PDB file of C-alpha atoms and ligand atoms in Angstrom:
ATOM      1  CA  MET A 190      -5.088  18.389  12.641  1.00  0.00           C
ATOM      2  CA  LEU A 191      -6.883  16.387   9.972  1.00  0.00           C
ATOM      3  CA  ASN A 192      -7.913  18.199   6.792  1.00  0.00           C
ATOM      4  CA  ILE A 193     -10.302  16.168   4.664  1.00  0.00           C
ATOM      5  CA  VAL A 194     -10.388  16.802   0.916  1.00  0.00           C
ATOM      6  CA  LYS A 195     -13.178  14.893  -0.820  1.00  0.00           C
ATOM      7  CA  VAL A 196     -12.980  14.864  -4.624  1.00  0.00           C
ATOM      8  CA  SER A 197     -15.433  13.661  -7.218  1.00  0.00           C
ATOM      9  CA  SER A 198     -13.220  12.158  -9.939  1.00  0.00           C
ATOM     10  CA  ASP A 199      -9.994  10.233 -10.351  1.00  0.00           C
ATOM     11  CA  GLU A 200      -8.621  13.160 -12.302  1.00  0.00           C
ATOM     12  CA  GLN A 201      -9.241  15.538  -9.401  1.00  0.00           C
ATOM     13  CA  PHE A 202      -7.801  12.998  -6.962  1.00  0.00           C
ATOM     14  CA  ASN A 203      -4.563  12.813  -8.905  1.00  0.00           C
ATOM     15  CA  GLU A 204      -4.386  16.578  -9.416  1.00  0.00           C
ATOM     16  CA  VAL A 205      -4.848  17.349  -5.725  1.00  0.00           C
ATOM     17  CA  GLY A 206      -2.359  14.662  -4.627  1.00  0.00           C
ATOM     18  CA  ALA A 207       0.275  15.650  -7.187  1.00  0.00           C
ATOM     19  CA  GLY A 208      -0.456  19.332  -6.528  1.00  0.00           C
ATOM     20  CA  LEU A 209       0.538  18.963  -2.903  1.00  0.00           C
ATOM     21  CA  VAL A 210       3.850  17.314  -3.842  1.00  0.00           C
ATOM     22  CA  ALA A 211       4.473  19.801  -6.662  1.00  0.00           C
ATOM     23  CA  GLY A 212       3.808  22.810  -4.426  1.00  0.00           C
ATOM     24  CA  LEU A 213       6.301  21.482  -1.914  1.00  0.00           C
ATOM     25  CA  LEU A 214       8.982  20.875  -4.556  1.00  0.00           C
ATOM     26  CA  GLN A 215       8.458  24.335  -6.033  1.00  0.00           C
ATOM     27  CA  SER A 216       8.963  25.987  -2.662  1.00  0.00           C
ATOM     28  CA  ASN A 217      11.676  23.575  -1.508  1.00  0.00           C
ATOM     29  CA  PRO A 218      13.468  21.658  -4.293  1.00  0.00           C
ATOM     30  CA  ARG A 219      15.523  19.818  -1.650  1.00  0.00           C
ATOM     31  CA  ALA A 220      12.438  18.425   0.080  1.00  0.00           C
ATOM     32  CA  ILE A 221      12.514  14.863   1.370  1.00  0.00           C
ATOM     33  CA  LEU A 222       9.581  12.761   0.196  1.00  0.00           C
ATOM     34  CA  GLY A 223       8.190   9.686   1.928  1.00  0.00           C
ATOM     35  CA  LEU A 224       6.608   7.476  -0.708  1.00  0.00           C
ATOM     36  CA  ALA A 225       4.046   4.670  -0.774  1.00  0.00           C
ATOM     37  CA  THR A 226       3.258   1.911  -3.245  1.00  0.00           C
ATOM     38  CA  GLY A 227      -0.075   0.108  -3.779  1.00  0.00           C
ATOM     39  CA  SER A 228      -2.868   0.999  -6.196  1.00  0.00           C
ATOM     40  CA  THR A 229      -3.948   4.274  -4.644  1.00  0.00           C
ATOM     41  CA  PRO A 230      -0.984   6.584  -5.464  1.00  0.00           C
ATOM     42  CA  VAL A 231      -0.376   5.311  -9.020  1.00  0.00           C
ATOM     43  CA  GLY A 232      -2.399   8.077 -10.703  1.00  0.00           C
ATOM     44  CA  VAL A 233      -0.739  10.695  -8.504  1.00  0.00           C
ATOM     45  CA  TYR A 234       2.669   9.452  -9.676  1.00  0.00           C
ATOM     46  CA  SER A 235       1.508   9.628 -13.343  1.00  0.00           C
ATOM     47  CA  GLN A 236       0.388  13.204 -12.757  1.00  0.00           C
ATOM     48  CA  LEU A 237       3.761  14.054 -11.202  1.00  0.00           C
ATOM     49  CA  ILE A 238       5.508  12.624 -14.273  1.00  0.00           C
ATOM     50  CA  GLU A 239       3.319  14.882 -16.429  1.00  0.00           C
ATOM     51  CA  LEU A 240       4.184  17.952 -14.353  1.00  0.00           C
ATOM     52  CA  PHE A 241       7.877  17.050 -14.645  1.00  0.00           C
ATOM     53  CA  GLN A 242       7.589  16.609 -18.433  1.00  0.00           C
ATOM     54  CA  LYS A 243       5.952  20.035 -18.701  1.00  0.00           C
ATOM     55  CA  GLY A 244       8.966  21.507 -16.888  1.00  0.00           C
ATOM     56  CA  LEU A 245       6.907  22.585 -13.878  1.00  0.00           C
ATOM     57  CA  ILE A 246       8.774  20.535 -11.276  1.00  0.00           C
ATOM     58  CA  SER A 247      12.163  18.901 -10.823  1.00  0.00           C
ATOM     59  CA  PHE A 248      13.226  16.114  -8.482  1.00  0.00           C
ATOM     60  CA  ALA A 249      16.942  16.669  -9.154  1.00  0.00           C
ATOM     61  CA  GLN A 250      17.684  17.727  -5.589  1.00  0.00           C
ATOM     62  CA  THR A 251      15.011  15.635  -3.904  1.00  0.00           C
ATOM     63  CA  ARG A 252      15.562  12.573  -1.741  1.00  0.00           C
ATOM     64  CA  SER A 253      12.947   9.884  -1.192  1.00  0.00           C
ATOM     65  CA  PHE A 254      12.323   7.149   1.359  1.00  0.00           C
ATOM     66  CA  ASN A 255       9.760   4.452   0.680  1.00  0.00           C
ATOM     67  CA  LEU A 256       7.639   3.003   3.419  1.00  0.00           C
ATOM     68  CA  ASP A 257       8.168  -0.665   2.875  1.00  0.00           C
ATOM     69  CA  GLU A 258       9.341  -3.694   0.899  1.00  0.00           C
ATOM     70  CA  TYR A 259       8.556  -7.396   0.846  1.00  0.00           C
ATOM     71  CA  ILE A 260      11.174  -9.637   2.431  1.00  0.00           C
ATOM     72  CA  GLY A 261      12.582 -12.052  -0.139  1.00  0.00           C
ATOM     73  CA  LEU A 262      11.728 -10.122  -3.298  1.00  0.00           C
ATOM     74  CA  ALA A 263      14.738  -8.916  -5.274  1.00  0.00           C
ATOM     75  CA  PRO A 264      14.663  -5.319  -6.573  1.00  0.00           C
ATOM     76  CA  ASP A 265      13.895  -6.545 -10.105  1.00  0.00           C
ATOM     77  CA  HIS A 266      11.074  -8.907  -9.036  1.00  0.00           C
ATOM     78  CA  PRO A 267       7.893  -7.772 -10.852  1.00  0.00           C
ATOM     79  CA  GLU A 268       6.080  -7.256  -7.525  1.00  0.00           C
ATOM     80  CA  SER A 269       8.916  -5.757  -5.506  1.00  0.00           C
ATOM     81  CA  TYR A 270       8.220  -2.244  -4.296  1.00  0.00           C
ATOM     82  CA  ARG A 271      11.603  -1.079  -5.623  1.00  0.00           C
ATOM     83  CA  ARG A 272      10.587  -2.156  -9.122  1.00  0.00           C
ATOM     84  CA  PHE A 273       7.138  -0.576  -8.647  1.00  0.00           C
ATOM     85  CA  MET A 274       8.704   2.770  -7.762  1.00  0.00           C
ATOM     86  CA  ASN A 275      11.178   2.633 -10.644  1.00  0.00           C
ATOM     87  CA  GLU A 276       8.436   1.840 -13.156  1.00  0.00           C
ATOM     88  CA  LYS A 277       5.680   4.086 -11.823  1.00  0.00           C
ATOM     89  CA  LEU A 278       7.825   7.134 -11.037  1.00  0.00           C
ATOM     90  CA  PHE A 279      11.612   7.150 -10.752  1.00  0.00           C
ATOM     91  CA  ASN A 280      12.459   6.014 -14.326  1.00  0.00           C
ATOM     92  CA  HIS A 281      10.397   8.885 -15.740  1.00  0.00           C
ATOM     93  CA  ILE A 282      11.680  11.827 -13.694  1.00  0.00           C
ATOM     94  CA  ASP A 283      15.033  13.472 -13.012  1.00  0.00           C
ATOM     95  CA  ILE A 284      15.560  12.094  -9.506  1.00  0.00           C
ATOM     96  CA  ASP A 285      19.068  10.770  -8.844  1.00  0.00           C
ATOM     97  CA  MET A 286      18.514   7.034  -8.231  1.00  0.00           C
ATOM     98  CA  ARG A 287      21.153   7.186  -5.479  1.00  0.00           C
ATOM     99  CA  ASN A 288      18.818   9.523  -3.614  1.00  0.00           C
ATOM    100  CA  THR A 289      15.919   7.061  -3.711  1.00  0.00           C
ATOM    101  CA  HIS A 290      15.636   4.653  -0.793  1.00  0.00           C
ATOM    102  CA  VAL A 291      13.502   1.525  -0.505  1.00  0.00           C
ATOM    103  CA  PRO A 292      14.090  -1.003   2.299  1.00  0.00           C
ATOM    104  CA  ASP A 293      16.254  -3.903   1.095  1.00  0.00           C
ATOM    105  CA  GLY A 294      14.066  -7.009   0.834  1.00  0.00           C
ATOM    106  CA  THR A 295      16.952  -9.338   0.068  1.00  0.00           C
ATOM    107  CA  ALA A 296      19.395  -8.296   2.796  1.00  0.00           C
ATOM    108  CA  ALA A 297      21.164 -11.326   4.301  1.00  0.00           C
ATOM    109  CA  ASP A 298      20.367  -9.880   7.711  1.00  0.00           C
ATOM    110  CA  PRO A 299      16.992  -8.061   7.518  1.00  0.00           C
ATOM    111  CA  GLU A 300      17.149  -6.884  11.143  1.00  0.00           C
ATOM    112  CA  GLN A 301      20.476  -5.208  10.431  1.00  0.00           C
ATOM    113  CA  ALA A 302      19.098  -3.733   7.185  1.00  0.00           C
ATOM    114  CA  ALA A 303      16.169  -2.301   9.161  1.00  0.00           C
ATOM    115  CA  LEU A 304      18.583  -0.638  11.591  1.00  0.00           C
ATOM    116  CA  GLU A 305      20.515   0.780   8.666  1.00  0.00           C
ATOM    117  CA  TYR A 306      17.305   2.180   7.136  1.00  0.00           C
ATOM    118  CA  THR A 307      16.469   3.850  10.454  1.00  0.00           C
ATOM    119  CA  ARG A 308      19.979   5.289  10.558  1.00  0.00           C
ATOM    120  CA  MET A 309      19.566   6.760   7.064  1.00  0.00           C
ATOM    121  CA  LEU A 310      16.201   8.240   8.001  1.00  0.00           C
ATOM    122  CA  ASP A 311      17.668   9.772  11.156  1.00  0.00           C
ATOM    123  CA  GLU A 312      20.544  11.198   9.159  1.00  0.00           C
ATOM    124  CA  ALA A 313      18.111  12.722   6.651  1.00  0.00           C
ATOM    125  CA  GLY A 314      16.384  14.452   9.555  1.00  0.00           C
ATOM    126  CA  GLN A 315      12.709  14.837   8.797  1.00  0.00           C
ATOM    127  CA  ILE A 316      10.532  13.740   5.903  1.00  0.00           C
ATOM    128  CA  ASP A 317       8.797  16.855   4.568  1.00  0.00           C
ATOM    129  CA  LEU A 318       5.798  15.071   3.050  1.00  0.00           C
ATOM    130  CA  GLN A 319       4.890  11.448   3.694  1.00  0.00           C
ATOM    131  CA  LEU A 320       2.434   9.809   1.288  1.00  0.00           C
ATOM    132  CA  LEU A 321       0.307   7.024   2.750  1.00  0.00           C
ATOM    133  CA  GLY A 322      -2.386   4.592   1.686  1.00  0.00           C
ATOM    134  CA  ILE A 323      -4.444   2.668   4.224  1.00  0.00           C
ATOM    135  CA  GLY A 324      -5.034  -1.075   4.481  1.00  0.00           C
ATOM    136  CA  HIS A 325      -8.530  -2.458   5.082  1.00  0.00           C
ATOM    137  CA  ASN A 326      -7.345  -3.407   8.578  1.00  0.00           C
ATOM    138  CA  GLY A 327      -6.029   0.083   9.286  1.00  0.00           C
ATOM    139  CA  HIS A 328      -2.382  -0.587   8.522  1.00  0.00           C
ATOM    140  CA  ILE A 329      -0.124   2.235   7.342  1.00  0.00           C
ATOM    141  CA  GLY A 330       3.093   1.187   5.704  1.00  0.00           C
ATOM    142  CA  PHE A 331       3.083  -2.437   6.802  1.00  0.00           C
ATOM    143  CA  ASN A 332       2.467  -1.540  10.436  1.00  0.00           C
ATOM    144  CA  GLU A 333      -0.224  -4.142  11.032  1.00  0.00           C
ATOM    145  CA  PRO A 334      -2.760  -4.067  13.902  1.00  0.00           C
ATOM    146  CA  ALA A 335      -1.049  -5.448  17.012  1.00  0.00           C
ATOM    147  CA  ASP A 336      -0.878  -5.093  20.776  1.00  0.00           C
ATOM    148  CA  GLU A 337       2.325  -3.098  20.368  1.00  0.00           C
ATOM    149  CA  LEU A 338       3.647  -0.983  17.501  1.00  0.00           C
ATOM    150  CA  GLN A 339       7.276  -0.251  16.629  1.00  0.00           C
ATOM    151  CA  ALA A 340       8.647   3.270  16.258  1.00  0.00           C
ATOM    152  CA  HIS A 341      11.446   2.446  13.826  1.00  0.00           C
ATOM    153  CA  THR A 342      11.978   0.397  10.676  1.00  0.00           C
ATOM    154  CA  HIS A 343      11.494  -3.276  11.435  1.00  0.00           C
ATOM    155  CA  VAL A 344      10.597  -6.670  10.024  1.00  0.00           C
ATOM    156  CA  VAL A 345       6.928  -7.578  10.295  1.00  0.00           C
ATOM    157  CA  GLU A 346       4.870 -10.671   9.648  1.00  0.00           C
ATOM    158  CA  LEU A 347       2.025  -9.787   7.287  1.00  0.00           C
ATOM    159  CA  LYS A 348      -1.530 -10.510   8.390  1.00  0.00           C
ATOM    160  CA  LYS A 349      -3.584 -13.040   6.472  1.00  0.00           C
ATOM    161  CA  ASP A 350      -5.991 -10.339   5.252  1.00  0.00           C
ATOM    162  CA  THR A 351      -3.133  -8.144   4.018  1.00  0.00           C
ATOM    163  CA  ARG A 352      -1.647 -11.056   2.048  1.00  0.00           C
ATOM    164  CA  ALA A 353      -5.107 -11.832   0.663  1.00  0.00           C
ATOM    165  CA  ALA A 354      -5.645  -8.181  -0.364  1.00  0.00           C
ATOM    166  CA  ASN A 355      -2.271  -8.087  -2.128  1.00  0.00           C
ATOM    167  CA  ALA A 356      -2.719 -11.505  -3.799  1.00  0.00           C
ATOM    168  CA  ARG A 357      -4.278  -9.650  -6.748  1.00  0.00           C
ATOM    169  CA  PHE A 358      -0.754  -8.747  -7.871  1.00  0.00           C
ATOM    170  CA  PHE A 359       0.561 -12.337  -7.664  1.00  0.00           C
ATOM    171  CA  ASN A 360      -0.488 -15.656  -9.268  1.00  0.00           C
ATOM    172  CA  SER A 361      -1.835 -16.872  -5.944  1.00  0.00           C
ATOM    173  CA  VAL A 362      -1.906 -15.891  -2.285  1.00  0.00           C
ATOM    174  CA  ASP A 363       0.832 -18.474  -1.585  1.00  0.00           C
ATOM    175  CA  GLU A 364       3.255 -16.384  -3.646  1.00  0.00           C
ATOM    176  CA  VAL A 365       2.689 -13.266  -1.508  1.00  0.00           C
ATOM    177  CA  PRO A 366       5.660 -12.971   0.851  1.00  0.00           C
ATOM    178  CA  THR A 367       4.898 -13.684   4.495  1.00  0.00           C
ATOM    179  CA  HIS A 368       7.128 -10.889   5.826  1.00  0.00           C
ATOM    180  CA  ALA A 369       7.965  -7.307   4.976  1.00  0.00           C
ATOM    181  CA  MET A 370      10.208  -4.545   6.208  1.00  0.00           C
ATOM    182  CA  THR A 371       8.426  -1.318   7.077  1.00  0.00           C
ATOM    183  CA  MET A 372       9.159   2.114   8.378  1.00  0.00           C
ATOM    184  CA  GLY A 373       7.804   2.351  11.928  1.00  0.00           C
ATOM    185  CA  ILE A 374       4.952   4.476  13.209  1.00  0.00           C
ATOM    186  CA  GLY A 375       7.393   6.822  14.950  1.00  0.00           C
ATOM    187  CA  SER A 376       9.178   7.661  11.682  1.00  0.00           C
ATOM    188  CA  ILE A 377       5.860   8.185   9.898  1.00  0.00           C
ATOM    189  CA  LEU A 378       4.529  10.494  12.616  1.00  0.00           C
ATOM    190  CA  LYS A 379       7.795  12.451  12.623  1.00  0.00           C
ATOM    191  CA  SER A 380       7.049  13.715   9.068  1.00  0.00           C
ATOM    192  CA  ARG A 381       6.327  17.423   8.725  1.00  0.00           C
ATOM    193  CA  GLN A 382       3.174  16.754   6.707  1.00  0.00           C
ATOM    194  CA  ILE A 383       1.278  13.583   5.837  1.00  0.00           C
ATOM    195  CA  LEU A 384      -0.964  12.913   2.830  1.00  0.00           C
ATOM    196  CA  LEU A 385      -3.223   9.919   3.465  1.00  0.00           C
ATOM    197  CA  MET A 386      -4.972   8.768   0.290  1.00  0.00           C
ATOM    198  CA  ALA A 387      -7.890   6.358  -0.047  1.00  0.00           C
ATOM    199  CA  LYS A 388     -10.248   5.399  -2.841  1.00  0.00           C
ATOM    200  CA  GLY A 389     -13.290   3.172  -3.084  1.00  0.00           C
ATOM    201  CA  ALA A 390     -16.169   2.078  -0.854  1.00  0.00           C
ATOM    202  CA  SER A 391     -14.122  -0.751   0.666  1.00  0.00           C
ATOM    203  CA  LYS A 392     -12.051   1.866   2.558  1.00  0.00           C
ATOM    204  CA  ALA A 393     -15.016   3.855   3.944  1.00  0.00           C
ATOM    205  CA  ASP A 394     -15.436   1.953   7.225  1.00  0.00           C
ATOM    206  CA  ILE A 395     -11.762   1.779   8.142  1.00  0.00           C
ATOM    207  CA  LEU A 396     -11.273   5.475   7.358  1.00  0.00           C
ATOM    208  CA  LYS A 397     -14.161   6.392   9.621  1.00  0.00           C
ATOM    209  CA  ARG A 398     -12.730   4.196  12.380  1.00  0.00           C
ATOM    210  CA  ALA A 399      -9.176   5.482  11.933  1.00  0.00           C
ATOM    211  CA  LEU A 400     -10.062   9.155  11.817  1.00  0.00           C
ATOM    212  CA  THR A 401     -12.922   9.385  14.291  1.00  0.00           C
ATOM    213  CA  GLY A 402     -12.562   6.297  16.493  1.00  0.00           C
ATOM    214  CA  PRO A 403     -10.358   5.785  19.549  1.00  0.00           C
ATOM    215  CA  LEU A 404      -6.570   5.779  19.251  1.00  0.00           C
ATOM    216  CA  THR A 405      -5.521   2.163  19.285  1.00  0.00           C
ATOM    217  CA  THR A 406      -2.600   0.049  18.125  1.00  0.00           C
ATOM    218  CA  GLN A 407      -5.267  -2.284  16.727  1.00  0.00           C
ATOM    219  CA  CYS A 408      -5.877   0.389  14.085  1.00  0.00           C
ATOM    220  CA  PRO A 409      -2.421   1.887  13.406  1.00  0.00           C
ATOM    221  CA  ALA A 410      -3.857   4.646  11.184  1.00  0.00           C
ATOM    222  CA  SER A 411      -5.796   5.979  14.203  1.00  0.00           C
ATOM    223  CA  LEU A 412      -2.475   7.361  15.518  1.00  0.00           C
ATOM    224  CA  LEU A 413      -2.555   9.863  12.654  1.00  0.00           C
ATOM    225  CA  GLN A 414      -5.117  11.753  14.755  1.00  0.00           C
ATOM    226  CA  THR A 415      -2.194  12.872  16.936  1.00  0.00           C
ATOM    227  CA  HIS A 416      -0.321  14.486  14.014  1.00  0.00           C
ATOM    228  CA  PRO A 417      -0.543  18.271  13.570  1.00  0.00           C
ATOM    229  CA  ASN A 418      -0.705  18.307   9.760  1.00  0.00           C
ATOM    230  CA  VAL A 419      -2.466  15.504   7.898  1.00  0.00           C
ATOM    231  CA  VAL A 420      -4.321  15.908   4.612  1.00  0.00           C
ATOM    232  CA  ILE A 421      -6.822  13.128   3.942  1.00  0.00           C
ATOM    233  CA  LEU A 422      -7.505  12.814   0.215  1.00  0.00           C
ATOM    234  CA  VAL A 423     -10.525  10.649  -0.556  1.00  0.00           C
ATOM    235  CA  ASP A 424     -12.967  10.010  -3.351  1.00  0.00           C
ATOM    236  CA  GLN A 425     -16.701  10.150  -2.655  1.00  0.00           C
ATOM    237  CA  ALA A 426     -16.882   6.397  -1.962  1.00  0.00           C
ATOM    238  CA  ALA A 427     -13.971   6.182   0.488  1.00  0.00           C
ATOM    239  CA  GLY A 428     -15.098   9.387   2.187  1.00  0.00           C
ATOM    240  CA  GLY A 429     -18.730   8.245   2.305  1.00  0.00           C
ATOM    241  CA  ARG A 430     -18.766   7.908   6.103  1.00  0.00           C
ATOM    242  CA  LEU A 431     -16.752  11.069   6.834  1.00  0.00           C
ATOM    243  CA  SER A 432     -18.444  14.415   7.255  1.00  0.00           C
TER     244      SER A 432
HETATM  245  C1  F6R B 737       2.285   0.524   0.411  1.00  0.00           C
HETATM  246  C2  F6R B 737       1.808   0.488   1.785  1.00  0.00           C
HETATM  247  C3  F6R B 737       0.436   0.003   2.155  1.00  0.00           C
HETATM  248  C4  F6R B 737      -0.660   0.463   1.204  1.00  0.00           C
HETATM  249  C5  F6R B 737      -2.028  -0.056   1.646  1.00  0.00           C
HETATM  250  C6  F6R B 737      -3.126   0.338   0.673  1.00  0.00           C
HETATM  251  O1  F6R B 737       3.605   1.003   0.349  1.00  0.00           O
HETATM  252  O2  F6R B 737       2.555   0.817   2.651  1.00  0.00           O
HETATM  253  O3  F6R B 737       0.144   0.444   3.463  1.00  0.00           O
HETATM  254  O4  F6R B 737      -0.669   1.870   1.153  1.00  0.00           O
HETATM  255  O5  F6R B 737      -1.973  -1.444   1.753  1.00  0.00           O
HETATM  256  O6  F6R B 737      -2.879  -0.263  -0.563  1.00  0.00           O
HETATM  257  P1  F6R B 737      -3.735   0.099  -1.848  1.00  0.00           P
HETATM  258  O7  F6R B 737      -3.397   1.500  -2.232  1.00  0.00           O
HETATM  259  O8  F6R B 737      -3.274  -0.888  -2.903  1.00  0.00           O
HETATM  260  O9  F6R B 737      -5.167  -0.063  -1.470  1.00  0.00           O
END
C-alpha cells in the first residue's frame, strides 16, 4: 500500500522523514536501517542528528546498510557514498561504525564484494525501514531501467542520464564513475517498510509514472506498487501530479 504524505516546506519534509526513523528507533533501538545518499535525504539526516543531540534517539544498537556505491571511488573520495554517509550522518551520531555498511567501491573483485554484501544482508534478516530517493529515469538505488532487474546486490553500468544528473557533484561528467554497486530490487522490496522521498518539480512526472503507471522493469520504482508498506514523502512540486 502506498501512503502519500505531501508537505509544504523543507522543514516539514525533514521533520516527517526524520520522525518516521525516530519513531522506529524509539520503539525498536535494534532496528536495521537501509540508507540512501543523494540530495533528497540530506535534511532528514540533519534533523536526525538534531534529535540525537537532544537525547531523543540513539543509534547505539542500530545497524545500517546503504543502497549503493560508485565503483572505483575510495571511501575517503569526496564523492564516495561512504564519505557522504560519514559526513552527513554517521560522524555526528552514536552509531558504531562497524555496524554501518556501504558497498565496497574499491574491492579488487566487485562481483565477489557484491555477493558478500548480499550475504551480510541475508544474515541481518530484514531491513526495518529502507530510505529511498528516485532518479529522473525511475531508478531506485542504482537499479537502472532495463529489460531485466536483479534481485541481489550487483554491479551495474550507470545510464548516461544518471551520470549527467550526478555530474553536479564532480568537476565534469567524465569524472562520474561509469559503474556502481547497488542493492538489488529484491533486497529493497524485502524491507518491512519503505520511505520514498522526492523533492522538486523535476521529479513530478516520474513519480506519477512510478506510482500510478504499469509495473515495468523500465521504471524500477514502479515495483514499489507491489510493496505492502510504502510511505511516499513529497513536497508540493514533486507531488504536483499525484492526487
Ligand atoms: C542514492 C541512490 C539514488 C538517489 C537518486 C535521487 O543512494 O540510490 O537512487 O536516491 O538518484 O538522487 P537525488 O536525491 O540526489 O535526487
